Tab-separated table of C-alpha atoms and ligand atoms in Angstrom:
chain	number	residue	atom	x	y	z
A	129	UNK	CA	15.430	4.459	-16.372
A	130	UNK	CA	13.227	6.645	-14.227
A	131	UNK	CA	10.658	4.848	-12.025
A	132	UNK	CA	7.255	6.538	-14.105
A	133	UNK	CA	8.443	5.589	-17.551
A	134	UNK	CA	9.542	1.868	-15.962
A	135	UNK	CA	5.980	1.634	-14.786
A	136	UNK	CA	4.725	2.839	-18.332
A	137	UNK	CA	6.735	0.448	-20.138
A	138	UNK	CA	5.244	-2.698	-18.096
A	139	UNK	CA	1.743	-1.229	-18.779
A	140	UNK	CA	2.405	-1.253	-22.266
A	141	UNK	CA	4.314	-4.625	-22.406
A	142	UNK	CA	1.316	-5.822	-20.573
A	143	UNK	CA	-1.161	-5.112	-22.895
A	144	UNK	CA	0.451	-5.325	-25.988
A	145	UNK	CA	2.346	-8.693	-25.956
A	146	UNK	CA	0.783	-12.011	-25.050
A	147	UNK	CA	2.675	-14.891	-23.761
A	148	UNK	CA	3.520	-17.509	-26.462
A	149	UNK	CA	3.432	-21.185	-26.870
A	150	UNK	CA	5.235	-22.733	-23.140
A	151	UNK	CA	7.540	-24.777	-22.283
A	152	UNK	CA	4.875	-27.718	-21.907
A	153	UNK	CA	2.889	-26.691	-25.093
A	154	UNK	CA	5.977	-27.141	-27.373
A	155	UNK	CA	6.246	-30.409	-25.645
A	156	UNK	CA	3.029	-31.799	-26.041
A	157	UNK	CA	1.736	-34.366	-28.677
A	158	UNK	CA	-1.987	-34.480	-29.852
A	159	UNK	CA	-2.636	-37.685	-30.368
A	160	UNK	CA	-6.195	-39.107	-30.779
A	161	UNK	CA	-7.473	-36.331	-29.174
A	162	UNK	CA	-5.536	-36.795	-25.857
A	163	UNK	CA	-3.128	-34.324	-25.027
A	164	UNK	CA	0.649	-35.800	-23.861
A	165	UNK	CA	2.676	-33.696	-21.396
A	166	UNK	CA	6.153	-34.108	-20.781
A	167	UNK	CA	5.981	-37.638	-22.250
A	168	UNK	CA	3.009	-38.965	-19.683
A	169	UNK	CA	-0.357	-39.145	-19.857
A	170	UNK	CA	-2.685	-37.829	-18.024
A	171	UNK	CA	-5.343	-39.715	-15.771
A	172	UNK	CA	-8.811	-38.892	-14.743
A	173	UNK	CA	-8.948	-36.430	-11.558
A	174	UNK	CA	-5.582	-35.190	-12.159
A	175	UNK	CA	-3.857	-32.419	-12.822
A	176	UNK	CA	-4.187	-32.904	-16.218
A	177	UNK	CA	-8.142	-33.153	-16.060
A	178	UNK	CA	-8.742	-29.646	-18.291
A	179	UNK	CA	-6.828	-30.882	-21.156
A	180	UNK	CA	-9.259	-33.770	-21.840
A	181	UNK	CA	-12.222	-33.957	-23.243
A	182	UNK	CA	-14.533	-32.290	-21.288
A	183	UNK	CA	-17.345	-34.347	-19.964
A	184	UNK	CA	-20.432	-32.521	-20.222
A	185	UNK	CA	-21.752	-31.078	-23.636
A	186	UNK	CA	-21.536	-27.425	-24.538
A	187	UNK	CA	-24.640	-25.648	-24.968
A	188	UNK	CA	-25.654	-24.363	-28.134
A	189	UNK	CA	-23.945	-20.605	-27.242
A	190	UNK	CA	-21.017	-21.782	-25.837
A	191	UNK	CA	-18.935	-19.838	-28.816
A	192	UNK	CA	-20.598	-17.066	-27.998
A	193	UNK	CA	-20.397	-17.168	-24.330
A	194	UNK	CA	-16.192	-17.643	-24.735
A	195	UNK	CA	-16.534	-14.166	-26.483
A	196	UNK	CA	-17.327	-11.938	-23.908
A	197	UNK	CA	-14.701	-9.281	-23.421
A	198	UNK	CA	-12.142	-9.540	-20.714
A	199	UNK	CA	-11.963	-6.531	-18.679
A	200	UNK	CA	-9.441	-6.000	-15.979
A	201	UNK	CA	-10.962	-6.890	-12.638
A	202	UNK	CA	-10.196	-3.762	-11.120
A	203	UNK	CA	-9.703	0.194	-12.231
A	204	UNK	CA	-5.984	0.712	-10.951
A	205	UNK	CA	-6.013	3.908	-12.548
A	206	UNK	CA	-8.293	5.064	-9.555
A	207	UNK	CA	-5.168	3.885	-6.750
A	208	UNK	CA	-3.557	7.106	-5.057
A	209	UNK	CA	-1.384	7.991	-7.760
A	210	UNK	CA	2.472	7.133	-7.427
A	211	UNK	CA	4.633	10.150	-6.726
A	212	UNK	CA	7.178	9.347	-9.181
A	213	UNK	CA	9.205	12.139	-8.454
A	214	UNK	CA	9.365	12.088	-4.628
A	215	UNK	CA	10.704	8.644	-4.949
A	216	UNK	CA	13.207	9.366	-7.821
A	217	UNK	CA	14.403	12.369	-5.699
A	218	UNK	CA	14.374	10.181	-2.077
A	219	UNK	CA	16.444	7.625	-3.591
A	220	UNK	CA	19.075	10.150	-5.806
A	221	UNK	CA	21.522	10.663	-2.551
A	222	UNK	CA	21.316	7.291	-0.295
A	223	UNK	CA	23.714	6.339	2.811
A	224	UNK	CA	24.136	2.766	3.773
A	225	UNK	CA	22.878	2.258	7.012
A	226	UNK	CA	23.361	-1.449	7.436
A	227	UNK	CA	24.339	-4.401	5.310
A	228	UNK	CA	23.948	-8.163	5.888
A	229	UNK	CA	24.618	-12.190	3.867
A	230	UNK	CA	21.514	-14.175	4.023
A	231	UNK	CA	23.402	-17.867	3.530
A	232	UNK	CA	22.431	-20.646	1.190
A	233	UNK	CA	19.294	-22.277	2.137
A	234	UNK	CA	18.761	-19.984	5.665
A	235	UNK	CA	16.806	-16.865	6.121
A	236	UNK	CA	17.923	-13.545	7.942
A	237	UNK	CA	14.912	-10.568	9.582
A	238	UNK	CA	15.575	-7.083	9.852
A	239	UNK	CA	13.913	-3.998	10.471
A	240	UNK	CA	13.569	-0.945	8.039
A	241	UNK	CA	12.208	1.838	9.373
A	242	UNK	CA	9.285	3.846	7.158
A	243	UNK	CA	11.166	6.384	4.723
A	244	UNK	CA	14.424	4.326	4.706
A	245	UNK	CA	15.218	1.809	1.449
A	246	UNK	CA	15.980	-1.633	1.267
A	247	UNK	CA	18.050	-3.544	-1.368
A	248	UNK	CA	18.112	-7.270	-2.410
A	249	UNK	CA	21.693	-7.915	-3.900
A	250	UNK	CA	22.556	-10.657	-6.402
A	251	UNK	CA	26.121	-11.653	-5.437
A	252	UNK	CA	27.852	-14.604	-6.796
A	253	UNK	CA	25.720	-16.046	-8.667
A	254	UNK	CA	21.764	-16.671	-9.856
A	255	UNK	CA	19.790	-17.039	-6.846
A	256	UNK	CA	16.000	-16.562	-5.719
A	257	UNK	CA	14.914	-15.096	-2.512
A	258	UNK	CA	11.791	-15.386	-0.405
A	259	UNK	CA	10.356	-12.636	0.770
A	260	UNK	CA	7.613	-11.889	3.703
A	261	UNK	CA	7.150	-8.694	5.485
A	262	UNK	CA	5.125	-7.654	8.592
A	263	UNK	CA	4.677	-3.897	9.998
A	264	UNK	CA	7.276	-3.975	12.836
A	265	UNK	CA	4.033	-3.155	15.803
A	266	UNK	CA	2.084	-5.617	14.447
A	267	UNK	CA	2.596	-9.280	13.260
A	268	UNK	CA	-0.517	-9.016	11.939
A	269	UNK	CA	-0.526	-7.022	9.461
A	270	UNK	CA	1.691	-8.776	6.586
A	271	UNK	CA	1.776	-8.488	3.042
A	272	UNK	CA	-0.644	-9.879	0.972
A	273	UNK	CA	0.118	-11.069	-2.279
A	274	UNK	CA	-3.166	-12.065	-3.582
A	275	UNK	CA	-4.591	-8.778	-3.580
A	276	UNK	CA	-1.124	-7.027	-4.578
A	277	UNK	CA	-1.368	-9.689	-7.714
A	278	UNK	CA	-4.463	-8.645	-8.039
A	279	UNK	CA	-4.183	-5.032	-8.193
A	280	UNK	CA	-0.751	-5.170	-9.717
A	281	UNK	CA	0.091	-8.528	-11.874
A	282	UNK	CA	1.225	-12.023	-11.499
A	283	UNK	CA	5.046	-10.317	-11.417
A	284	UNK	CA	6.499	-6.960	-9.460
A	285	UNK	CA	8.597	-4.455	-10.563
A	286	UNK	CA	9.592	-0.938	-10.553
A	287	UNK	CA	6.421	1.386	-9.444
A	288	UNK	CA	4.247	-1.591	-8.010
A	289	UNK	CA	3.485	-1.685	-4.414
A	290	UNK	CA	3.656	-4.342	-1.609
A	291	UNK	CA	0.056	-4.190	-0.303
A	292	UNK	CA	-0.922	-5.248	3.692
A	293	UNK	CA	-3.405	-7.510	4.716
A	294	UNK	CA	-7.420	-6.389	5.641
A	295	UNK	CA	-8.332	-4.395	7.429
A	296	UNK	CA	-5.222	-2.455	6.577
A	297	UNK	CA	-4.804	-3.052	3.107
A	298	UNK	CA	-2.059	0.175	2.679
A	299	UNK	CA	1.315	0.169	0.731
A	300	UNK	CA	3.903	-1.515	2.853
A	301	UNK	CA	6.238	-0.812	0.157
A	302	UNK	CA	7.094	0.330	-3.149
A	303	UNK	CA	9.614	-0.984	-5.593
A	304	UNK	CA	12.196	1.969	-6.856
A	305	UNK	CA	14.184	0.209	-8.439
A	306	UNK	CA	14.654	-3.393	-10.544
A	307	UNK	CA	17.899	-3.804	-12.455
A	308	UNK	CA	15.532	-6.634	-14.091
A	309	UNK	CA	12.694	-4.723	-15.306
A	310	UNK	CA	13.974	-5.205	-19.275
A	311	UNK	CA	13.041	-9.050	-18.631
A	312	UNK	CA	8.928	-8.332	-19.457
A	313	UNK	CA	7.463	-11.432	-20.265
A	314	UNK	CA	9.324	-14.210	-22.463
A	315	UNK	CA	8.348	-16.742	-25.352
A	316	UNK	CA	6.937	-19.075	-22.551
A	317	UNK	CA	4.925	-16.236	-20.796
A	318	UNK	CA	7.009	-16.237	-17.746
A	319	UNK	CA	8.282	-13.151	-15.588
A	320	UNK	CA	10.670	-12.596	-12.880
A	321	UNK	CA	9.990	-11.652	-9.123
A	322	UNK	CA	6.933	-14.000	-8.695
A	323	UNK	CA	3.996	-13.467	-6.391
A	324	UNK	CA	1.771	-16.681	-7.125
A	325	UNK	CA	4.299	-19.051	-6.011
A	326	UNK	CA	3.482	-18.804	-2.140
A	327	UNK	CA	6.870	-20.821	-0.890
A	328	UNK	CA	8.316	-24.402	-0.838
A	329	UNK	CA	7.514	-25.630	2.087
A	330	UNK	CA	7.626	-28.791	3.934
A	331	UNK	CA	4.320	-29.571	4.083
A	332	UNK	CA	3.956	-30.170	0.413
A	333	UNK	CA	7.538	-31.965	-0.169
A	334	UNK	CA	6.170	-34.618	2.284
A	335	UNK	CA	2.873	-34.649	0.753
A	336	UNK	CA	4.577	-35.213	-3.074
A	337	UNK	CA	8.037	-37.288	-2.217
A	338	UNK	CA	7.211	-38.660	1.290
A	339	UNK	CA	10.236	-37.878	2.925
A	340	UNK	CA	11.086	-34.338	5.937
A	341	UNK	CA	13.213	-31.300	4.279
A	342	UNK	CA	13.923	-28.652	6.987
A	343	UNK	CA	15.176	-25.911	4.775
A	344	UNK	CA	12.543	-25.434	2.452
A	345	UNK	CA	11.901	-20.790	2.803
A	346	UNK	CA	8.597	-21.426	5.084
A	347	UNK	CA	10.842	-23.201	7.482
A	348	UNK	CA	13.807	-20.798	7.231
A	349	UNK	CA	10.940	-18.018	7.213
A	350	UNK	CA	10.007	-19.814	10.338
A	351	UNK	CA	13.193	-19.883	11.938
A	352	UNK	CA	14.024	-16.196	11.208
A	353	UNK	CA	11.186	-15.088	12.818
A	354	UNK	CA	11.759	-16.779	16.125
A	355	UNK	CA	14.814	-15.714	16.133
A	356	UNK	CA	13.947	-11.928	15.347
A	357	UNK	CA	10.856	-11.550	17.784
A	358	UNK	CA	11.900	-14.235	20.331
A	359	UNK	CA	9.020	-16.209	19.456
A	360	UNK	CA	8.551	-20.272	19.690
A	361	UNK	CA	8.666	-22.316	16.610
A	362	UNK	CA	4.420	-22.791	16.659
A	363	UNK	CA	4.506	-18.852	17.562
A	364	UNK	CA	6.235	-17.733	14.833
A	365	UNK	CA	5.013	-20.820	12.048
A	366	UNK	CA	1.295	-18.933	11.767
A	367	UNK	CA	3.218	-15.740	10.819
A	368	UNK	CA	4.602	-16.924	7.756
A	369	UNK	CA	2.826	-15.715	4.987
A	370	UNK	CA	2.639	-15.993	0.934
A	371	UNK	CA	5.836	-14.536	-0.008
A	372	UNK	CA	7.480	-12.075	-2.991
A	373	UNK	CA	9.659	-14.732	-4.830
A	374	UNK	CA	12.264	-11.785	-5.795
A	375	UNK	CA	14.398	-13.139	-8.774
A	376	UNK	CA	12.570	-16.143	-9.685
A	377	UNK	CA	10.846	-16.725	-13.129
A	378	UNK	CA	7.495	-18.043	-13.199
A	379	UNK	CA	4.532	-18.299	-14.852
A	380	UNK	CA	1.628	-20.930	-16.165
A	381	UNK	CA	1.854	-23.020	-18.674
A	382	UNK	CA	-0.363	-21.539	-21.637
A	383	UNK	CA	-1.902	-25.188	-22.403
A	384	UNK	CA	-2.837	-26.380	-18.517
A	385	UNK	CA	-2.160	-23.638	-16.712
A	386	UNK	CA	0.239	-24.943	-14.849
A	387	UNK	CA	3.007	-23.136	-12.403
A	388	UNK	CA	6.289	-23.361	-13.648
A	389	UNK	CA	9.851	-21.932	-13.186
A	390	UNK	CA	12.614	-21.292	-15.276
A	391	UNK	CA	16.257	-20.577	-14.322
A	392	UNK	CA	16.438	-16.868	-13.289
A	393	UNK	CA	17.772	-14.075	-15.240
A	394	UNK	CA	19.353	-12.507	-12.205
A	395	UNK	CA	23.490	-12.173	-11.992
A	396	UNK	CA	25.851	-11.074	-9.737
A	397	UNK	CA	25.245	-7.136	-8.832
A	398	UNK	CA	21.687	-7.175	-9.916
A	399	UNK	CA	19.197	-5.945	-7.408
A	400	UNK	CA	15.574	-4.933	-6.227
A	401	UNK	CA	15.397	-1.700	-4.333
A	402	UNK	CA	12.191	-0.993	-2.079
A	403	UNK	CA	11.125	2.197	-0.158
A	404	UNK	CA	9.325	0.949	3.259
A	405	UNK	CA	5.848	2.818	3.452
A	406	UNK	CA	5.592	1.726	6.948
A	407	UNK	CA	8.295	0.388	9.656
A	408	UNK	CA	8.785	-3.077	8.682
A	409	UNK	CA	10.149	-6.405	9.376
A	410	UNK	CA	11.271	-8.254	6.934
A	411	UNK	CA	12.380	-11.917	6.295
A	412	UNK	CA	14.471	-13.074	3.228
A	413	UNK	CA	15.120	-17.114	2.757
A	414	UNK	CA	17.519	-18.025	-0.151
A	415	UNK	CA	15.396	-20.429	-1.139
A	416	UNK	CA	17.259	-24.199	-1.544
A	417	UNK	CA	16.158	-24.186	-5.138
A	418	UNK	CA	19.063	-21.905	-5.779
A	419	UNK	CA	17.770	-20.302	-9.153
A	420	UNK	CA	15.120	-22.643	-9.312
A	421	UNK	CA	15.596	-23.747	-12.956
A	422	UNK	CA	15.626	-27.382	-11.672
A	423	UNK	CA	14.548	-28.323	-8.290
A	424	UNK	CA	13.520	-27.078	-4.741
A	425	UNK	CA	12.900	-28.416	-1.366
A	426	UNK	CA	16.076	-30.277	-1.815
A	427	UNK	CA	20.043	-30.213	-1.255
A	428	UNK	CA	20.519	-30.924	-5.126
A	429	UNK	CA	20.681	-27.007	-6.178
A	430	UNK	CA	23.570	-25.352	-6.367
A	431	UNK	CA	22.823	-22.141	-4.026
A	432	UNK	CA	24.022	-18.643	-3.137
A	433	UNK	CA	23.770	-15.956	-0.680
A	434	UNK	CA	22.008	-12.925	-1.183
A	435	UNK	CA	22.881	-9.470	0.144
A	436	UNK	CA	20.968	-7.204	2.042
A	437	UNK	CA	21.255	-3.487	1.907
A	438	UNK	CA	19.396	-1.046	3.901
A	439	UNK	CA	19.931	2.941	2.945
A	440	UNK	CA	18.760	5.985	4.289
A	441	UNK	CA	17.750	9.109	1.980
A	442	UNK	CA	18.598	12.372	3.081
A	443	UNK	CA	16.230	13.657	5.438
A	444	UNK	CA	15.172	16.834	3.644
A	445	UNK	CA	14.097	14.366	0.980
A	446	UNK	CA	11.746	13.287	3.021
A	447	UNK	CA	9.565	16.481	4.001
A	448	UNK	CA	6.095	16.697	2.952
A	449	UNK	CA	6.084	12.528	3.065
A	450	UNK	CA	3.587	10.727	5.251
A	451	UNK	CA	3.436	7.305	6.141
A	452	UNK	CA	0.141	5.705	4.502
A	453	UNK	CA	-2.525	5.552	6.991
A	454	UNK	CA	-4.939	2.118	7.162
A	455	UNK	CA	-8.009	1.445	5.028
A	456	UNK	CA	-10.788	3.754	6.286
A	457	UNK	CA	-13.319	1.003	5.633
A	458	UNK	CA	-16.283	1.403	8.489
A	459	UNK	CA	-16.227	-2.009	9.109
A	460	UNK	CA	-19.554	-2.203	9.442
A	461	UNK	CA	-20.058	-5.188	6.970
A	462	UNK	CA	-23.390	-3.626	6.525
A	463	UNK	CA	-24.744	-4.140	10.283
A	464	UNK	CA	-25.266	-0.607	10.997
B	513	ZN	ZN1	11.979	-21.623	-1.667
């Protein structure tokens, strides 16, 4: 499938289809009015809070206020368009230029240079992958998933872009390719390659089960980076950012919208391809949760490697093709 008509169909599954009842919905008992999830009930000031009864009273119009229409938050029909046919063309005669095994529960950084590709390879078996980027100058600059969810959706695929951080805010990189793309959205309204998950990390796993796990992706994001830029530990920690979950199947629970995961979809020999707008870094964990149908954060998954593949498109294909320049914002923040 061509990149424009992938990006058509995920409009049009996007509009068209609505998640159904989740995983926690089908679950769930109402019983005298109080909503059970997963078997336990929910306290006051929990997580659970939104499912009870609320405590203030509606006003009179609250129907009517519930009815306004949603509108999407922002016109992405007025981005620069997507070249679908550069790309297609740029990626139709590829040479390898290097390949490397990120291991179980570890992360690996490379560079890919603007105008070259980069794959993420399933091998062996079902496994997500954590994914940060930076431009290669400038740590600063990273990608920035909250915006790219915002301009994009909750999941990537073929024809989004990997937007950078303000004052930038340019395409880092766009995705070419997604042996996955036929996934959509499922009965429980979840999708694969996630960008609201942000990353296990060992902050949180000490926070919820009291005990130190050093392998969780922001610590093997961590680690990678020193390594890559020769940085210390506390150096290279504030670099970490919200990653690209690529392969992992997420979404929120329809009842309390709630983050879940779901096994992925991926198998051995699927892959992710992404054209680098700009010369990047990049860092890819395989996160511990292997494909995060269970657990994370913990040695209890049953984990595999993931393959990296970086190609380069003949260079004729490239003529004509400029690297995105920044945001030409004024900066002024209304001072002058
Ligand atoms: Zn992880």
């Amino acid at each position: 499938m061509h990149l424009s008509e992938t990006a058509h169909r995920r409009r049009r599954i996007g509009q068209t289809r609505l998640p159904s009842a989740s995983r926690q919905e089908i679950l769930s008992d109402q019983r005298c009015g109080i909503l059970v999830v997963n078997g336990s009930l929910p306290t006051f000031g929990g997580t659970m809070s939104m499912t009870k009864s609320a405590h203030t009273t509606p006003p009179l119009d609250a129907a009517a206020r519930r009815r306004a229409p949603p509108v999407l938050t922002y016109s992405v029909e007025q981005l620069p368009s997507l070249d679908a046919a550069f790309y297609n063309g740029a990626r139709a005669e590829l040479s390898k230029v290097t390949e490397l095994m990120v291991p179980p529960r570890d992360a690996k950084a490379f560079e890919v240079r603007a105008g070259h590709f980069f794959r993420i390879v399933s091998v062996e078996g079902p496994q997500v992958g954590d994914l940060n980027l930076w431009n290669a100058h400038d740590l600063t600059e990273r990608f920035y998933s909250g915006k790219t969810r915002a301009l994009h959706a909750t999941h990537l695929s073929t024809g989004d872009r990997l937007w950078s951080t303000f004052p930038r805010l340019r395409p880092m990189a766009t995705i070419t390719h997604d042996t996955l793309d036929w996934y959509g959205w499922d009965e429980d309204g979840a999708g694969v390659h996630d960008i609201i998950g942000t990353r296990c990390d060992p902050y949180s796993n000490l926070l919820l089960k009291g005990t130190e796990y050093h392998h969780c992706c922001h610590s093997n994001l961590t680690r990678a980076l020193v390594t890559a830029r020769d940085l210390s530990l506390e150096e290279a920690e504030v670099h970490v950012h919200d990653v690209m979950s690529v392969f992992m199947c997420t979404g929120y629970t329809r009842d309390t919208h709630q983050y879940f995961m779901k096994a992925s979809p991926a198998r051995p020999g699927d892959f992710i391809e992404f054209f680098a707008e700009i010369d990047l870094l990049v860092a890819l964990s395989a996160c511990p949760g292997g494909d995060c149908g269970a657990s994370h954060s913990d040695d209890t998954a049953k984990c595999y490697p993931l393959k990296i593949e970086v190609h380069r498109p003949r260079e004729s294909a490239l003529v004509g093709w400029q690297s995105p320049s920044p945001n030409k914002y004024s900066r002024s923040h209304g001072t002058r």
